[in-house]
PDB file of C-alpha atoms in Angstrom:
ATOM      1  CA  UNK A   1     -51.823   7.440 -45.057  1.00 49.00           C
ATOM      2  CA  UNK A   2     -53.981   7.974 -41.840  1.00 51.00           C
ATOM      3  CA  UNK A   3     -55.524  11.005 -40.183  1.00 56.00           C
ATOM      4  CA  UNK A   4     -55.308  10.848 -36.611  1.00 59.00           C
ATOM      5  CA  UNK A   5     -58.460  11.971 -34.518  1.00 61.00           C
ATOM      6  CA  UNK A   6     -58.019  15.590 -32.805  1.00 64.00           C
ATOM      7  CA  UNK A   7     -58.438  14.850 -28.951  1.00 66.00           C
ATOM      8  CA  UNK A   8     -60.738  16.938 -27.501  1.00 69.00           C
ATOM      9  CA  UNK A   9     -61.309  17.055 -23.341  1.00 73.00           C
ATOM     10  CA  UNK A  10     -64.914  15.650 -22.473  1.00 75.00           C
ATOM     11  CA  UNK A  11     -67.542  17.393 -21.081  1.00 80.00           C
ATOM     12  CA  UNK A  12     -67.565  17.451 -17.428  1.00 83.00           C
ATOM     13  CA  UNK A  13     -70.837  16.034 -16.942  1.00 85.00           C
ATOM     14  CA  UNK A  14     -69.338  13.314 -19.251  1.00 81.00           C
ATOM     15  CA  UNK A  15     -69.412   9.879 -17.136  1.00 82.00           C
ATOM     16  CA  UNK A  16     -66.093   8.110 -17.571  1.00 83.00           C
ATOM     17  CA  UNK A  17     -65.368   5.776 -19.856  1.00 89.00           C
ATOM     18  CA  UNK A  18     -62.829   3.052 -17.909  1.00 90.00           C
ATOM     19  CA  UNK A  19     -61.790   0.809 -20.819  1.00 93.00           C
ATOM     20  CA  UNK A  20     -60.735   4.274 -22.751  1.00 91.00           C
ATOM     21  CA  UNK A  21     -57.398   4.015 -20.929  1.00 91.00           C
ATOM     22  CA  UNK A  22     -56.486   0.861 -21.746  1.00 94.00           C
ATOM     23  CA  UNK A  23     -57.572   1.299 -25.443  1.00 94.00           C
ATOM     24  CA  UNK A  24     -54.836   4.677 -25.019  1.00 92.00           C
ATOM     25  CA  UNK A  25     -52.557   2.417 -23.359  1.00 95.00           C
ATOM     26  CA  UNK A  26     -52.904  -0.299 -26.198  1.00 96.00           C
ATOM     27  CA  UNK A  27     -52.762   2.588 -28.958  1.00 94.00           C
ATOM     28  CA  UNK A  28     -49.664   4.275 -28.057  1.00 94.00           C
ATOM     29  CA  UNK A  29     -47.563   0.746 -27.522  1.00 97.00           C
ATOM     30  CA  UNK A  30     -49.189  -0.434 -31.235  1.00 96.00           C
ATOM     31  CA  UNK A  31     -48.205   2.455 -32.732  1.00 94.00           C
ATOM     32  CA  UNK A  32     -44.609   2.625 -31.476  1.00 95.00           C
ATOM     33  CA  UNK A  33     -44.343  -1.119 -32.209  1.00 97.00           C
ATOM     34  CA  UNK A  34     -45.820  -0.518 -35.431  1.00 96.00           C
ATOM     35  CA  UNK A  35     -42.869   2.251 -36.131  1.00 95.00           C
ATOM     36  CA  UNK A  36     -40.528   0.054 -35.336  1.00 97.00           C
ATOM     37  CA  UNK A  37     -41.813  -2.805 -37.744  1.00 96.00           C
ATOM     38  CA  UNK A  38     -42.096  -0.106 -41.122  1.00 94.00           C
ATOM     39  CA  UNK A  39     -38.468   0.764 -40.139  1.00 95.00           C
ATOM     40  CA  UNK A  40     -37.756  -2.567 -39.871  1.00 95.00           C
ATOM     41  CA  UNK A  41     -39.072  -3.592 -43.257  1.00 92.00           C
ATOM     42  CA  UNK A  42     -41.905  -5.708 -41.349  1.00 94.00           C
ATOM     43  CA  UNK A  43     -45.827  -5.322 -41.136  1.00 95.00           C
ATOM     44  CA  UNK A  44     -47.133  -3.765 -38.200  1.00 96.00           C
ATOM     45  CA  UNK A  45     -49.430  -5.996 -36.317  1.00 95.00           C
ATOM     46  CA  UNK A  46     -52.707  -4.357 -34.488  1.00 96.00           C
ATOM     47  CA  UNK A  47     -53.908  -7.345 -32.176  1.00 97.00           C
ATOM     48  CA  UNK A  48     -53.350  -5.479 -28.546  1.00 97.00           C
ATOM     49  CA  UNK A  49     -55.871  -2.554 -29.770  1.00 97.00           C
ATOM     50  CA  UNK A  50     -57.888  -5.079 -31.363  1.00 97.00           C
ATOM     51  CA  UNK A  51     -58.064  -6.563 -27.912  1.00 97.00           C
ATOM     52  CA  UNK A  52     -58.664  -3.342 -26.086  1.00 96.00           C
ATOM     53  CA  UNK A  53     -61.909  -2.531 -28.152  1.00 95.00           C
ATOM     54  CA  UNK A  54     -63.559  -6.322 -27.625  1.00 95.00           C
ATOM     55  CA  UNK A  55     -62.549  -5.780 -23.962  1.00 94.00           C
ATOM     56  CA  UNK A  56     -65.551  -6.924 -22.150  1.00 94.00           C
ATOM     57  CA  UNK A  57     -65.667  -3.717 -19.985  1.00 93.00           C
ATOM     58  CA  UNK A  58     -67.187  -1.505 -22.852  1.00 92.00           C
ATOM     59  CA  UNK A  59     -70.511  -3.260 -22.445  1.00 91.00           C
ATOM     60  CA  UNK A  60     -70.737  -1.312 -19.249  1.00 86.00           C
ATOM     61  CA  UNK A  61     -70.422   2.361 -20.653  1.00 89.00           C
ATOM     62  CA  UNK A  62     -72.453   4.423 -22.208  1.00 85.00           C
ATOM     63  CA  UNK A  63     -69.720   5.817 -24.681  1.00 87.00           C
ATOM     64  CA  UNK A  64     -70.577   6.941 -28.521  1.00 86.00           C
ATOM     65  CA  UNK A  65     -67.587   8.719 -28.742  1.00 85.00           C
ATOM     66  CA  UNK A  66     -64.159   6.606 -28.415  1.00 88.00           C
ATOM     67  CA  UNK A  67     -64.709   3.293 -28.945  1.00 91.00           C
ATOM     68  CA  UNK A  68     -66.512   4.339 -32.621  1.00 91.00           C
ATOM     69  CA  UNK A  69     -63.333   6.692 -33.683  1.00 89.00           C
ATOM     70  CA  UNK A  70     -61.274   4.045 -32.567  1.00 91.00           C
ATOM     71  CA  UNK A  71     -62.800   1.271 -34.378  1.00 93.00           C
ATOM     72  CA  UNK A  72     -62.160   3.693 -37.403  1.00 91.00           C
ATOM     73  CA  UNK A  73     -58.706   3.804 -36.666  1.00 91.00           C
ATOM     74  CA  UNK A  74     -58.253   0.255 -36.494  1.00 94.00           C
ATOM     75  CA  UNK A  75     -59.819  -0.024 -39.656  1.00 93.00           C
ATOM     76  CA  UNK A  76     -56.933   2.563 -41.069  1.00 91.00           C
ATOM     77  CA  UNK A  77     -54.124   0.732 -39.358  1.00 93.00           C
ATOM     78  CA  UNK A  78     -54.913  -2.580 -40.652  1.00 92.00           C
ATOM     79  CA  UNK A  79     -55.688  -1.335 -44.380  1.00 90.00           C
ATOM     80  CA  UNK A  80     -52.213   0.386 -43.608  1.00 91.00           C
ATOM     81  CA  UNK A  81     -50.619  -3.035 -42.770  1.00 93.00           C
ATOM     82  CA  UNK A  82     -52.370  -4.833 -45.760  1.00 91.00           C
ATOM     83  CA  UNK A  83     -50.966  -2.329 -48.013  1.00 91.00           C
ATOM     84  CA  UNK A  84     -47.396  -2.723 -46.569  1.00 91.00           C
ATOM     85  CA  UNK A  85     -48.228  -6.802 -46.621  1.00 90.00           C
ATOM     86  CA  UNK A  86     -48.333  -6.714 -50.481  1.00 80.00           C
ATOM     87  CA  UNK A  87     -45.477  -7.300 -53.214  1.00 53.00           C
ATOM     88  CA  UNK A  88     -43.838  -3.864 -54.633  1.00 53.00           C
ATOM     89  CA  UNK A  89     -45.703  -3.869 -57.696  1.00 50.00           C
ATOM     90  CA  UNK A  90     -48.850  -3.988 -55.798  1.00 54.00           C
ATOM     91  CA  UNK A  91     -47.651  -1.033 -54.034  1.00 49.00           C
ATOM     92  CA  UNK A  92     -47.421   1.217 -56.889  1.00 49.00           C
TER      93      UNK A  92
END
């Protein structure tokens, strides 16, 4: 089971934080996709928000918000996907 992060609106004297759109972008597609494969009886796969938090662009922020929660949340989905990889009597 995963707890998803509360979103809360940055400060305004926040500077932005470009690559947090695509990592949005990436996270809402994964997550549908990875609806669709429990439904289907499948393993979700996490590799486009993988992607988005090794994007190169992040080098040039200052952020110590999203890309730390996120990374956190990748670490949920994929423990979520490695449970769902194993046989039913490891699931018990």
């Amino acid at each position: 089971m995963a707890m998803l992060p509360e979103a809360h609106l940055p400060n305004r004297a926040a500077p932005p934080v470009p690559p947090a759109a695509h990592l949005a972008d990436a996270l809402r597609k994964a997550t549908a996709q990875g609806a669709k494969a429990v439904r289907d009886h499948r393993v979700p796969r996490w590799d486009a928000v993988r992607a988005a938090l090794t994007d190169p662009a992040w080098a040039g922020t200052s952020d110590t918000v999203v890309r730390p929660a996120a990374r956190l949340l990748l670490t949920t989905l994929t423990t979520l996907s490695e449970a769902l990889n194993g046989t039913p009597a490891q699931r018990r």
